[in-house]
Tab-separated table of C-alpha atoms in Angstrom:
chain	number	residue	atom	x	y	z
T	1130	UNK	CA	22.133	80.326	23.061
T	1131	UNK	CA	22.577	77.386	25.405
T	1132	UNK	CA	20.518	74.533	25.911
T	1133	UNK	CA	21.039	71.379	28.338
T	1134	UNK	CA	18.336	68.782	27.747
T	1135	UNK	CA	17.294	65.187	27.985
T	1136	UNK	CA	15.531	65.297	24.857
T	1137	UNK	CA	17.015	64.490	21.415
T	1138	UNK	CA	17.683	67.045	19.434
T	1139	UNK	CA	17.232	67.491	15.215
T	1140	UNK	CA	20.720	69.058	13.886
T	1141	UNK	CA	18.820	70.149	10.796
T	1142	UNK	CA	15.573	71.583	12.275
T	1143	UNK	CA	18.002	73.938	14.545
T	1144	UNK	CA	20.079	74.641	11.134
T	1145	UNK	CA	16.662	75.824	9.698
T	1146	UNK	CA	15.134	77.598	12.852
T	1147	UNK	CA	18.336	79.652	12.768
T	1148	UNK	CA	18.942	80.542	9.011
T	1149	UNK	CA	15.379	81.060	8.551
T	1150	UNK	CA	14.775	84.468	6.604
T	1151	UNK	CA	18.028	85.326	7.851
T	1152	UNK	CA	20.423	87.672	4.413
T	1153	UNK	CA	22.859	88.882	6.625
T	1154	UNK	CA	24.496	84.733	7.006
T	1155	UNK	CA	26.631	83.950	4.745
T	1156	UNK	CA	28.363	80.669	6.303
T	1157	UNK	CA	26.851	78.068	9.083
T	1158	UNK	CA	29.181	75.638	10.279
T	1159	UNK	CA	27.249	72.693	12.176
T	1160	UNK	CA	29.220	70.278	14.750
T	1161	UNK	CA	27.213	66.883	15.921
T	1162	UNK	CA	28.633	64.561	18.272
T	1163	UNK	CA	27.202	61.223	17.799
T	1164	UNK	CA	26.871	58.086	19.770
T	1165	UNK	CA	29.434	55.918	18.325
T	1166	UNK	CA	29.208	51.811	18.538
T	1167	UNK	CA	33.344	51.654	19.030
T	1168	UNK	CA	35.411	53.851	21.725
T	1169	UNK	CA	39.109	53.028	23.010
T	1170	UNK	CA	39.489	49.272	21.554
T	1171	UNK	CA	35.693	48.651	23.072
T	1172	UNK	CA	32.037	47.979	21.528
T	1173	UNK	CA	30.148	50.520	22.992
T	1174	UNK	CA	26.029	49.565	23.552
T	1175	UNK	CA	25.331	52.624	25.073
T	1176	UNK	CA	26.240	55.661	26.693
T	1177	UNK	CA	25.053	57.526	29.969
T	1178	UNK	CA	26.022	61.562	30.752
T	1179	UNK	CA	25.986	62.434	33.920
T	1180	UNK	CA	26.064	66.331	34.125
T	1181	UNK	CA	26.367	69.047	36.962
T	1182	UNK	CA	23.004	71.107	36.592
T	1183	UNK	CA	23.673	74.643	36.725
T	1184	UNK	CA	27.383	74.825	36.642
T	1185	UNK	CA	26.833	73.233	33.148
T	1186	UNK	CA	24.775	75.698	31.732
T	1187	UNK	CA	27.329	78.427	33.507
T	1188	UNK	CA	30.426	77.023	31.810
T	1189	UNK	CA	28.424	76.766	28.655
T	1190	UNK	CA	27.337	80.197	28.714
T	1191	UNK	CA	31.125	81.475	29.342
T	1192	UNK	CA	32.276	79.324	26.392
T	1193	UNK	CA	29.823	80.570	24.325
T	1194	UNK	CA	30.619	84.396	24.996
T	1195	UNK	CA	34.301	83.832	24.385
T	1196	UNK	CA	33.251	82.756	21.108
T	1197	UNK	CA	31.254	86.155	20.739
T	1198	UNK	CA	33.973	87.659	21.897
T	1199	UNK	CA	36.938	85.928	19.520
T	1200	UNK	CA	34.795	85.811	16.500
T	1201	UNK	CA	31.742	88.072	14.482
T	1202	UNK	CA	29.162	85.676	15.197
T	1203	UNK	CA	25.454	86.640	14.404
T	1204	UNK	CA	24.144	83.247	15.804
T	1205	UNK	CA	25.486	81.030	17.925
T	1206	UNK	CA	23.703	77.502	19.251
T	1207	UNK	CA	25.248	75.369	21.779
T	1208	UNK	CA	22.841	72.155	22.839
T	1209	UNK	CA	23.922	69.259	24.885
T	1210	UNK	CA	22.405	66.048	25.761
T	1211	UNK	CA	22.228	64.186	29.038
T	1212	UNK	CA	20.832	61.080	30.041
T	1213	UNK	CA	20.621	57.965	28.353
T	1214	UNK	CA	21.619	57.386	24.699
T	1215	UNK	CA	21.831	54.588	22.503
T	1216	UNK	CA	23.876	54.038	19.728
T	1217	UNK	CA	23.884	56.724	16.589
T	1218	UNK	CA	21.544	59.132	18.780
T	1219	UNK	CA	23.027	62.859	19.102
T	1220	UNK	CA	25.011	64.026	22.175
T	1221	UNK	CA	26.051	67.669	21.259
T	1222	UNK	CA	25.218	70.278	18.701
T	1223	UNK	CA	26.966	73.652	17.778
T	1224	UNK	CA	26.058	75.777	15.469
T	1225	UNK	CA	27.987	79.063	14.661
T	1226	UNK	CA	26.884	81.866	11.945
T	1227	UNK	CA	28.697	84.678	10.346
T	1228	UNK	CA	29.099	86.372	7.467
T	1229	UNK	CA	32.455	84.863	6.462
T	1230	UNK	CA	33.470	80.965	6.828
T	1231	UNK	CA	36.436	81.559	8.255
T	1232	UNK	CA	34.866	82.860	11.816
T	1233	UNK	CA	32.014	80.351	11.394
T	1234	UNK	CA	34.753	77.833	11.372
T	1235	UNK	CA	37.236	78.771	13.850
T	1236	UNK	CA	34.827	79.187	16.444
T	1237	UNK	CA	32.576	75.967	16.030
T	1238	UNK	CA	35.914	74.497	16.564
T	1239	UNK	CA	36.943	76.393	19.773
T	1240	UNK	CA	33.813	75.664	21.158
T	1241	UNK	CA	33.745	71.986	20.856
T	1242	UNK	CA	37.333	72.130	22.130
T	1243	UNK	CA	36.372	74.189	25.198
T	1244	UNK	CA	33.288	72.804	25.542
T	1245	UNK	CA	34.935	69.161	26.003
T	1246	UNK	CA	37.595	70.200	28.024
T	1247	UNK	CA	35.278	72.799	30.444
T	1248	UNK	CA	31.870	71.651	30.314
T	1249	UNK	CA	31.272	69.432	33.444
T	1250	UNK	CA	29.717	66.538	31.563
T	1251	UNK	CA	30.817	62.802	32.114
T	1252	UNK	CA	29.972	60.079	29.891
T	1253	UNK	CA	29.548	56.193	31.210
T	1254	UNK	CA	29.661	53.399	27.909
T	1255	UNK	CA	28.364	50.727	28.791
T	1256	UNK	CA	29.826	48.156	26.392
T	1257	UNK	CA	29.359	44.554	24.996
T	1258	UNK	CA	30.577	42.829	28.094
T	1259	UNK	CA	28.189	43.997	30.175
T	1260	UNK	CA	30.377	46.579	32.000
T	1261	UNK	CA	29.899	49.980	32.753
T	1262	UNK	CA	33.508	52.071	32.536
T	1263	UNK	CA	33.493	55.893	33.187
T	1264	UNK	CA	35.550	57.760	29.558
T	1265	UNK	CA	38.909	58.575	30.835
T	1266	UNK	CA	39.756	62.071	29.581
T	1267	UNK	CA	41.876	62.433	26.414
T	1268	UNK	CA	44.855	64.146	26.369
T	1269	UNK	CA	44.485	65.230	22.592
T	1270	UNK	CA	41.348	67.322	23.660
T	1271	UNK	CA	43.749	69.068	26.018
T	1272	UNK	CA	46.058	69.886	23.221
T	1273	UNK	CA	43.616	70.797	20.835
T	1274	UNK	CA	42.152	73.359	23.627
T	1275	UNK	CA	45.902	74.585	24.110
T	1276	UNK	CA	45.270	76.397	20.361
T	1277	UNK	CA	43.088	78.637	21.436
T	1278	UNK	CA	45.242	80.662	24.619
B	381	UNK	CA	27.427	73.722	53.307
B	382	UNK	CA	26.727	71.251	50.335
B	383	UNK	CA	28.988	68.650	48.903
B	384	UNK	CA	28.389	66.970	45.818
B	385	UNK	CA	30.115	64.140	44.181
B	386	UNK	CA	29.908	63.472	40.278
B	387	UNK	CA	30.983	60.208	38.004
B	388	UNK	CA	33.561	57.772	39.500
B	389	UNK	CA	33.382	59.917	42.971
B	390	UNK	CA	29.355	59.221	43.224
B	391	UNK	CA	29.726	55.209	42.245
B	392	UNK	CA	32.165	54.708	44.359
B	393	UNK	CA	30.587	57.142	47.482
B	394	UNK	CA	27.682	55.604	46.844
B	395	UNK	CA	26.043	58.940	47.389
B	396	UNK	CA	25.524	62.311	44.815
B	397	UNK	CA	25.924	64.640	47.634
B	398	UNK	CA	25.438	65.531	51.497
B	399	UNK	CA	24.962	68.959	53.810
B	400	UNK	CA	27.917	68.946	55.982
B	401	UNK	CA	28.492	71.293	58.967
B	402	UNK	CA	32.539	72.048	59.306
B	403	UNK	CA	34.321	72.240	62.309
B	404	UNK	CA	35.644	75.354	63.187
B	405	UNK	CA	39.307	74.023	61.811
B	406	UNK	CA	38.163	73.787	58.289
B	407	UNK	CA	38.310	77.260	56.775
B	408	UNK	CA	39.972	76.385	53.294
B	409	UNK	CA	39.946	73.586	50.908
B	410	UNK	CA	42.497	71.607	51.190
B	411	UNK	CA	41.475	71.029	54.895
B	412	UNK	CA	37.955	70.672	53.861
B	413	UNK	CA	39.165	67.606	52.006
B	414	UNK	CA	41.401	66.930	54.901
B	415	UNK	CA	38.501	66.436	56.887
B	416	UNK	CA	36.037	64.329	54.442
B	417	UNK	CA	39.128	62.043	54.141
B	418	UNK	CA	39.467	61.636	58.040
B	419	UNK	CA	35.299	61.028	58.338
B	420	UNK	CA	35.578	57.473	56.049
B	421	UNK	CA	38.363	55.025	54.058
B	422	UNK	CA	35.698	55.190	50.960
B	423	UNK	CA	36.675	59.512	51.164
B	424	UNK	CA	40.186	58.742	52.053
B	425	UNK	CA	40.174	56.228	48.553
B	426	UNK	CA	38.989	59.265	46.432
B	427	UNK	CA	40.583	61.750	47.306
B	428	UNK	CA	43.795	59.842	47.039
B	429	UNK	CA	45.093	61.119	43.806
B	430	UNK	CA	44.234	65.178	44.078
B	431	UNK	CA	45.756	65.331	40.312
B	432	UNK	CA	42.968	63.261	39.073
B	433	UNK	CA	40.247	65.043	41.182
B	434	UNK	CA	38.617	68.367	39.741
B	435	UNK	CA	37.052	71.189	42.042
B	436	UNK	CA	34.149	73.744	41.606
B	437	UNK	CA	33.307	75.667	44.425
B	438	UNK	CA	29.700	77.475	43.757
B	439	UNK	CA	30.016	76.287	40.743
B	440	UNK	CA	33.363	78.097	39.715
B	441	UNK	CA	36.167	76.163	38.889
B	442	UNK	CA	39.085	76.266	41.752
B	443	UNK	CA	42.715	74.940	41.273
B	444	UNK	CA	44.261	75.646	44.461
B	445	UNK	CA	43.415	75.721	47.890
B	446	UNK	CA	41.433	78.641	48.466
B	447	UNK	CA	39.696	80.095	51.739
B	448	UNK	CA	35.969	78.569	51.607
B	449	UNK	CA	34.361	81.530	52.824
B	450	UNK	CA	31.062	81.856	52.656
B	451	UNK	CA	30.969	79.212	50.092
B	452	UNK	CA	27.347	77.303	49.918
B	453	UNK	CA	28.202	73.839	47.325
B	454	UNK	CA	31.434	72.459	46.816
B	455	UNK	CA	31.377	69.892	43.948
B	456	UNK	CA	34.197	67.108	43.241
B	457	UNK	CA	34.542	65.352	40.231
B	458	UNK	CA	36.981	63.661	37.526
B	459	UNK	CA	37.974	65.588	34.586
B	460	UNK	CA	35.207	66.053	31.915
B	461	UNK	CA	34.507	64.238	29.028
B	462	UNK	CA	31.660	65.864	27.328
B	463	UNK	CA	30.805	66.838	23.957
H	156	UNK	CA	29.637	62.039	-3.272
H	157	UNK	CA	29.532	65.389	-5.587
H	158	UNK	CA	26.163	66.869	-6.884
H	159	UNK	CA	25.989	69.845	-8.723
H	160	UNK	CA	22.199	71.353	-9.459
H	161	UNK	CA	20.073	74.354	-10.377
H	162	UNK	CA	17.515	73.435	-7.359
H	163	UNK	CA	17.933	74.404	-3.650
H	164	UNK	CA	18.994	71.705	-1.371
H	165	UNK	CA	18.007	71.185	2.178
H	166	UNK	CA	21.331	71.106	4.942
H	167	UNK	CA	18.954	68.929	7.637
H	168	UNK	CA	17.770	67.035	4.701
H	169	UNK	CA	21.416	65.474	3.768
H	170	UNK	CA	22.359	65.839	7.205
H	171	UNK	CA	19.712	62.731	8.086
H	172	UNK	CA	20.410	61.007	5.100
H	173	UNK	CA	23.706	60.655	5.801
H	174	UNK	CA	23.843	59.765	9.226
H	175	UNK	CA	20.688	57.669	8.802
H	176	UNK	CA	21.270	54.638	10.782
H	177	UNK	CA	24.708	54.690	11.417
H	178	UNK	CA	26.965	54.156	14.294
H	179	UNK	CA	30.345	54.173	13.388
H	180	UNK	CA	29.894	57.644	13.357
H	181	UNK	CA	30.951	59.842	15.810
H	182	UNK	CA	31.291	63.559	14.882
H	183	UNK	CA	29.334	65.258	11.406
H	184	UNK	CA	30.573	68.729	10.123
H	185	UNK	CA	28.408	70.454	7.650
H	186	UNK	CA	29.522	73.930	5.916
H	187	UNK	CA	26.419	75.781	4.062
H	188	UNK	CA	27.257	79.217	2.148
H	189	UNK	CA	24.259	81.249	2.226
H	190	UNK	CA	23.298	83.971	-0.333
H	191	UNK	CA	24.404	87.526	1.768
H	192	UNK	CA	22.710	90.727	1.303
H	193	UNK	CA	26.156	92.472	1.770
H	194	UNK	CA	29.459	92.032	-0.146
H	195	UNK	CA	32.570	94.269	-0.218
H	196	UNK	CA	30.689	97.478	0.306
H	197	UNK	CA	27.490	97.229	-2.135
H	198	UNK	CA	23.971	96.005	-1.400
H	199	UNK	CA	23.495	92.682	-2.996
H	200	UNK	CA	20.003	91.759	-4.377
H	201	UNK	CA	20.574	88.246	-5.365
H	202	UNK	CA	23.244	86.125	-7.254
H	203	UNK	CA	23.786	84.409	-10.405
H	204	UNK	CA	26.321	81.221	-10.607
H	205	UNK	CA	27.989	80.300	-13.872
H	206	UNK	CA	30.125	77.004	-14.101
H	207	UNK	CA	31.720	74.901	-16.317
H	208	UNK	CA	29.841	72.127	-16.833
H	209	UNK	CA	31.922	69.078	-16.802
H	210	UNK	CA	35.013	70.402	-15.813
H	211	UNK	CA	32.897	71.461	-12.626
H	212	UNK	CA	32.024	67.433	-11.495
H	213	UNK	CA	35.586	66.801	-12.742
H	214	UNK	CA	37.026	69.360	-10.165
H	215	UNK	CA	34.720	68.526	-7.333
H	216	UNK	CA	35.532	64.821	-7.155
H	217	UNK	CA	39.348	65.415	-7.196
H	218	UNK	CA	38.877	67.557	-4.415
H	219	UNK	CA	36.590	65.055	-2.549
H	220	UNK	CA	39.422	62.115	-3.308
H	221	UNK	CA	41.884	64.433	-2.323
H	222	UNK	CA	40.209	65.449	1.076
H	223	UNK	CA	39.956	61.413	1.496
H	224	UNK	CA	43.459	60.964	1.203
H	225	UNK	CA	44.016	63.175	3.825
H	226	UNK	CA	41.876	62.608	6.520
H	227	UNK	CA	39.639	59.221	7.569
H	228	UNK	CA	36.109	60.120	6.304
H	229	UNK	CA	33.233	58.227	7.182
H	230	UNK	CA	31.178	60.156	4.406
H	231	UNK	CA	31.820	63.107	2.234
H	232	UNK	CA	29.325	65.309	0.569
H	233	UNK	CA	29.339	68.568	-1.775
H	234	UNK	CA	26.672	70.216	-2.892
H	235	UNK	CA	27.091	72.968	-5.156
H	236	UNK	CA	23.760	74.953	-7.030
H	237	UNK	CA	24.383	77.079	-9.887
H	238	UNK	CA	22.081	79.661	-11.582
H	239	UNK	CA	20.173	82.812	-10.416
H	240	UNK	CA	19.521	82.749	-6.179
H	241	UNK	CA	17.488	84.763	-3.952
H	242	UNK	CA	19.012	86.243	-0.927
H	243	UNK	CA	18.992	84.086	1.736
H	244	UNK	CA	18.951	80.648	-0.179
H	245	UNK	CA	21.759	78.143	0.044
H	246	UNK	CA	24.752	78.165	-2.601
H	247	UNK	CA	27.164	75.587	-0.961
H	248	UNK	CA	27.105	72.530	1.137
H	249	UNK	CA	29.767	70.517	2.459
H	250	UNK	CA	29.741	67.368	4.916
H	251	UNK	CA	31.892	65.386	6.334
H	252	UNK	CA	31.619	62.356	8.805
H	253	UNK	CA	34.060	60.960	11.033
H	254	UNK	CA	35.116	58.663	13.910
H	255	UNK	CA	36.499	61.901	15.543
H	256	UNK	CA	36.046	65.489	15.389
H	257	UNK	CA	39.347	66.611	14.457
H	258	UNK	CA	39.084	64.978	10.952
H	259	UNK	CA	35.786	65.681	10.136
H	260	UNK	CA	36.906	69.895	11.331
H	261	UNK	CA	40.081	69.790	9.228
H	262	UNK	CA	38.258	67.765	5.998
H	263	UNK	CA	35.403	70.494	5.996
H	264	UNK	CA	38.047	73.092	6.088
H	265	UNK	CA	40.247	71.897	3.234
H	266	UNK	CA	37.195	70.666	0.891
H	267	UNK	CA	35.728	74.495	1.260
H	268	UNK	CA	39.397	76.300	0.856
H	269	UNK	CA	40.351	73.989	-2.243
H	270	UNK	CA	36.754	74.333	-3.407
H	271	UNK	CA	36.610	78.612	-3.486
H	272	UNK	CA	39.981	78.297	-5.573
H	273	UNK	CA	39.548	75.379	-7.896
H	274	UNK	CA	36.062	74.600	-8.993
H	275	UNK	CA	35.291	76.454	-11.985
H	276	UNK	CA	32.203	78.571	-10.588
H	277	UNK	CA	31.697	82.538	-10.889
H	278	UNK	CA	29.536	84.827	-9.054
H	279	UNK	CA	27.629	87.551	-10.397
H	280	UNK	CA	26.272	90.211	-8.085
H	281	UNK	CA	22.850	91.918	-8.747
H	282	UNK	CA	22.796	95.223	-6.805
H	283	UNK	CA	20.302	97.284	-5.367
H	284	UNK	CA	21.605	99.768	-8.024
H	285	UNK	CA	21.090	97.870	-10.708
H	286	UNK	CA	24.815	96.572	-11.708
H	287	UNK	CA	25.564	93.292	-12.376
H	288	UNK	CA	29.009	92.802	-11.219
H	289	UNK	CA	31.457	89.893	-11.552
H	290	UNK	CA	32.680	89.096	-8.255
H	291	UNK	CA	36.583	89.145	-8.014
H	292	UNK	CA	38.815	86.560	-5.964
H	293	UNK	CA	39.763	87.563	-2.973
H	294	UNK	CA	43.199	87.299	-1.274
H	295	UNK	CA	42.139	85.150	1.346
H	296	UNK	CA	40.828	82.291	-0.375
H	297	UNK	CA	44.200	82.154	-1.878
H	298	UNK	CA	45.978	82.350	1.617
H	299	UNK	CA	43.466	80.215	3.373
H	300	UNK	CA	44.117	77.532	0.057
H	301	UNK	CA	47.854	77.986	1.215
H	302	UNK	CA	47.522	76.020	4.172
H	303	UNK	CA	47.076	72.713	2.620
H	304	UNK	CA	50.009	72.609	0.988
K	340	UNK	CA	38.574	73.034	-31.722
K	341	UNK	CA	35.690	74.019	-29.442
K	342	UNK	CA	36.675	77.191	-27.325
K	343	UNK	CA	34.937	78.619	-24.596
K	344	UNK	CA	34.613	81.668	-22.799
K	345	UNK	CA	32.839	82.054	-19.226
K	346	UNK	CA	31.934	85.058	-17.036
K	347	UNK	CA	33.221	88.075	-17.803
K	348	UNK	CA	35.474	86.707	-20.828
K	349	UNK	CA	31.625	85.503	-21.525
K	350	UNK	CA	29.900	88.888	-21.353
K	351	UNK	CA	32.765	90.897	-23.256
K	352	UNK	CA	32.868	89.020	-26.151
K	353	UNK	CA	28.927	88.145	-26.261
K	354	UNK	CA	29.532	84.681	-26.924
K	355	UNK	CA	30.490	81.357	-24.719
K	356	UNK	CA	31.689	79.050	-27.189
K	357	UNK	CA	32.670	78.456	-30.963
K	358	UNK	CA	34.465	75.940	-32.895
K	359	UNK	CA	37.343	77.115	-34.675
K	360	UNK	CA	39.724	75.181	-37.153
K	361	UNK	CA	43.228	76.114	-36.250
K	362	UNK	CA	45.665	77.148	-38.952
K	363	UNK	CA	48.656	74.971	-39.278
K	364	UNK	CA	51.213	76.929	-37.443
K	365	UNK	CA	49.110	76.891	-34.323
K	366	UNK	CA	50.405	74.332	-32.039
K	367	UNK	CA	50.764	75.578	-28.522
K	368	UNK	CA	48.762	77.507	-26.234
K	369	UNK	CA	49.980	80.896	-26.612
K	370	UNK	CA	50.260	80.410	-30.031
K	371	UNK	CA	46.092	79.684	-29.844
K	372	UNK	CA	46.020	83.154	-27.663
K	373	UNK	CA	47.965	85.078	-30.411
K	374	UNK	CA	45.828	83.481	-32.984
K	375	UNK	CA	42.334	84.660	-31.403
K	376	UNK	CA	43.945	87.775	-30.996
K	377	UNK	CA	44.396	88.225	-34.137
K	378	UNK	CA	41.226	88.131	-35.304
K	379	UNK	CA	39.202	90.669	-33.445
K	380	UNK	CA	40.021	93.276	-31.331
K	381	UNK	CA	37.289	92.116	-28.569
K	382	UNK	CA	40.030	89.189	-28.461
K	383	UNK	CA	43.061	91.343	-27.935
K	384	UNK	CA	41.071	93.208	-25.434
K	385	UNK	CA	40.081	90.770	-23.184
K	386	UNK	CA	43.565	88.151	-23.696
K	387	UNK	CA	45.123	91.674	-22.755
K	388	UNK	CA	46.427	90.700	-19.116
K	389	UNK	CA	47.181	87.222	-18.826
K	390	UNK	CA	47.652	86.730	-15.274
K	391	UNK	CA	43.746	87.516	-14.861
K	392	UNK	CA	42.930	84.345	-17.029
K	393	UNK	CA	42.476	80.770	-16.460
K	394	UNK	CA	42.945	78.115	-18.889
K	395	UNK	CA	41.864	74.806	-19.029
K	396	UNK	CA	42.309	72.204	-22.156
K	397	UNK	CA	40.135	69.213	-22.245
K	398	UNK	CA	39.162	70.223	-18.482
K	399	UNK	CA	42.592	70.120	-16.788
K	400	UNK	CA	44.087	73.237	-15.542
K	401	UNK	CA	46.967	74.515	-17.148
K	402	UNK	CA	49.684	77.003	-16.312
K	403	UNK	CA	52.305	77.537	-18.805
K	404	UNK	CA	52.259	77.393	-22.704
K	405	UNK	CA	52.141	73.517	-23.752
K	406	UNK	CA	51.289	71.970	-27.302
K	407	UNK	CA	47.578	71.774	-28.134
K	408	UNK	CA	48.138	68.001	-29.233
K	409	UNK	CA	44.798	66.186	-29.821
K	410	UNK	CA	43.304	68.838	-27.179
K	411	UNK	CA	39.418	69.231	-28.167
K	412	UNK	CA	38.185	72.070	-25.851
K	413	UNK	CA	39.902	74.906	-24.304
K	414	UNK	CA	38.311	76.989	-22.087
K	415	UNK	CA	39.270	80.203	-20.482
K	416	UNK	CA	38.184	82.421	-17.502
K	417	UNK	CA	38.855	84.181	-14.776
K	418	UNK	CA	40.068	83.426	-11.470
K	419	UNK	CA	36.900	81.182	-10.374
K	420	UNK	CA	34.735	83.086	-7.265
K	421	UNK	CA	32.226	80.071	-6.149
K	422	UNK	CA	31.132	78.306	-2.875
């Protein structure tokens, strides 16, 4: 499931919602991306994420079926923020279930590596001077989505 | 057709998107972007650097220069740093 | 920080704890083993975990130093339960918090894999035919263990 | 001594732990398996196949056959199954 919303999320009310009187899971793997207060040498205040509405949800989808598709997966979760954050607030959640921790592993990992290399999100820090810069992309999220071809 | 502009593109545009109608001349990318360039120096500044410019064309990804078709929304943007 | 106890624990629960007010954190991993109705071929009706007690803490916190070593961790939790479980119920819990994703990935990874091969814990398996049955090691773990070296 | 026993060691021999004062000529490891041996055929049964067991003296790991010293618990078990 995919889910693009304004709203904060709760990483461990999603955990429960999706384990709950579940005996066929035997290994959850949970990624949260977090506001961080320090980004590229700067102090971050706060960060903005601009997103495309519908194509987001689209690529999201995709990544999320090539996950299915790689991996047995009996749950899969996929929420991501936009708007306005402040520091320590969640940006991103996945959640991946299976009966062995090897798939539940592999693919919470190829989907944050997809997701941040597909996903048409954009972030804007605004930091401690007072400016505004747009995240340049990283090259080692590039590489670490190279693992998965 | 609908153009939209996302991150750097926007601030610097000044504007999130617009409904163009193309001259006849325009039939694939490339001379779609061609033509925004030619409208505007703020268009021409953008779409300097194609290498640092991403594409989705109804919301598909496109990496070369394609025939537009009946294509409704183009969208232009800088690589993505989600997640 | 290494807790081994009888009770269930609560994933969200330790989840918030940990990232409580903090932003120097930018990416939490948590790994939860779940009890599984199903294991090589026989219908499971709940589990029973012996340990060594002791040795058991001893084991855990080398593993949790060790996974420090390797990667820059933020945090670091394991939480392992021992005695009888109900299907469905938690067995394992592992979290790690980083600046970046890759660490906190790889740390959750190696602190499991070391963890399934090291710490002196032993399943039993109830059955829906009445056995008890000692689980045996599998293959895997010891492959999966490999890749650390 | 204290020596104990977990899983199915544990639930063969019906017991977990006991104290045992070693005979003189009991200084290493194996000699300690040969000794329990010895005594009961439950022993010799389950110290059969020793690449199934795990053994751990004062609750460190150990792999090949080293002197007991001042050791004051060894432990043995299988090939450990949690998480």
């Amino acid at each position: 499931m995919v889910i693009v919303q304004r709203e904060k999320f709760d990483t461990g009310a999603e955990f429960n919602r999706l384990t709950e009187g579940r005996t066929d899971i035997g290994a959850v793997v949970t990624f949260t991306g977090l506001v961080r207060d320090f980004n590229d040498g700067s102090n971050v205040t706060s960060l903005t994420l601009e997103h495309y509405p519908g194509m987001t949800e689209k690529e999201l989808e995709k990544i999320e079926a090539a996950a299915r598709e790689r991996w047995a997966l009996t749950e899969c979760l996929i929420i991501h923020r936009f708007g306005k954050m402040d520091l320590g607030e969640p940006i991103v959640l996945v959640i991946t279930a299976s009966a062995h921790r090897g798939d539940a592993f592999a693919a919470a990992e190829f989907l944050m590596d997809w997701l941040k290399t597909k996903a048409p999100f954009w972030k804007l820090e605004a930091n401690s001077e007072g400016e505004n810069d747009w995240v340049k992309e990283r090259e080692s999220d590039h590489d670490a989505a190279k693992r998965w071809q | 057709m609908k153009i939209l502009y996302f991150a750097w593109l926007r601030s610097k545009l000044g504007i999130s998107e617009e409904d163009v109608t193309l001259p006849g001349h325009v039939t694939t990318l490339y001379q779609l972007i061609d033509w925004l360039k030619s409208r505007n120096p703020a268009f021409e500044e953008i779409f300097q650097d194609l290498s640092v410019i991403r594409v989705a064309i109804d919301q598909e990804y496109v990496t070369e220069d394609i025939p537009l078709g009946n294509a409704r929304e183009v969208a232009f943007f800088p690589p993505v740093t989600g997640g």
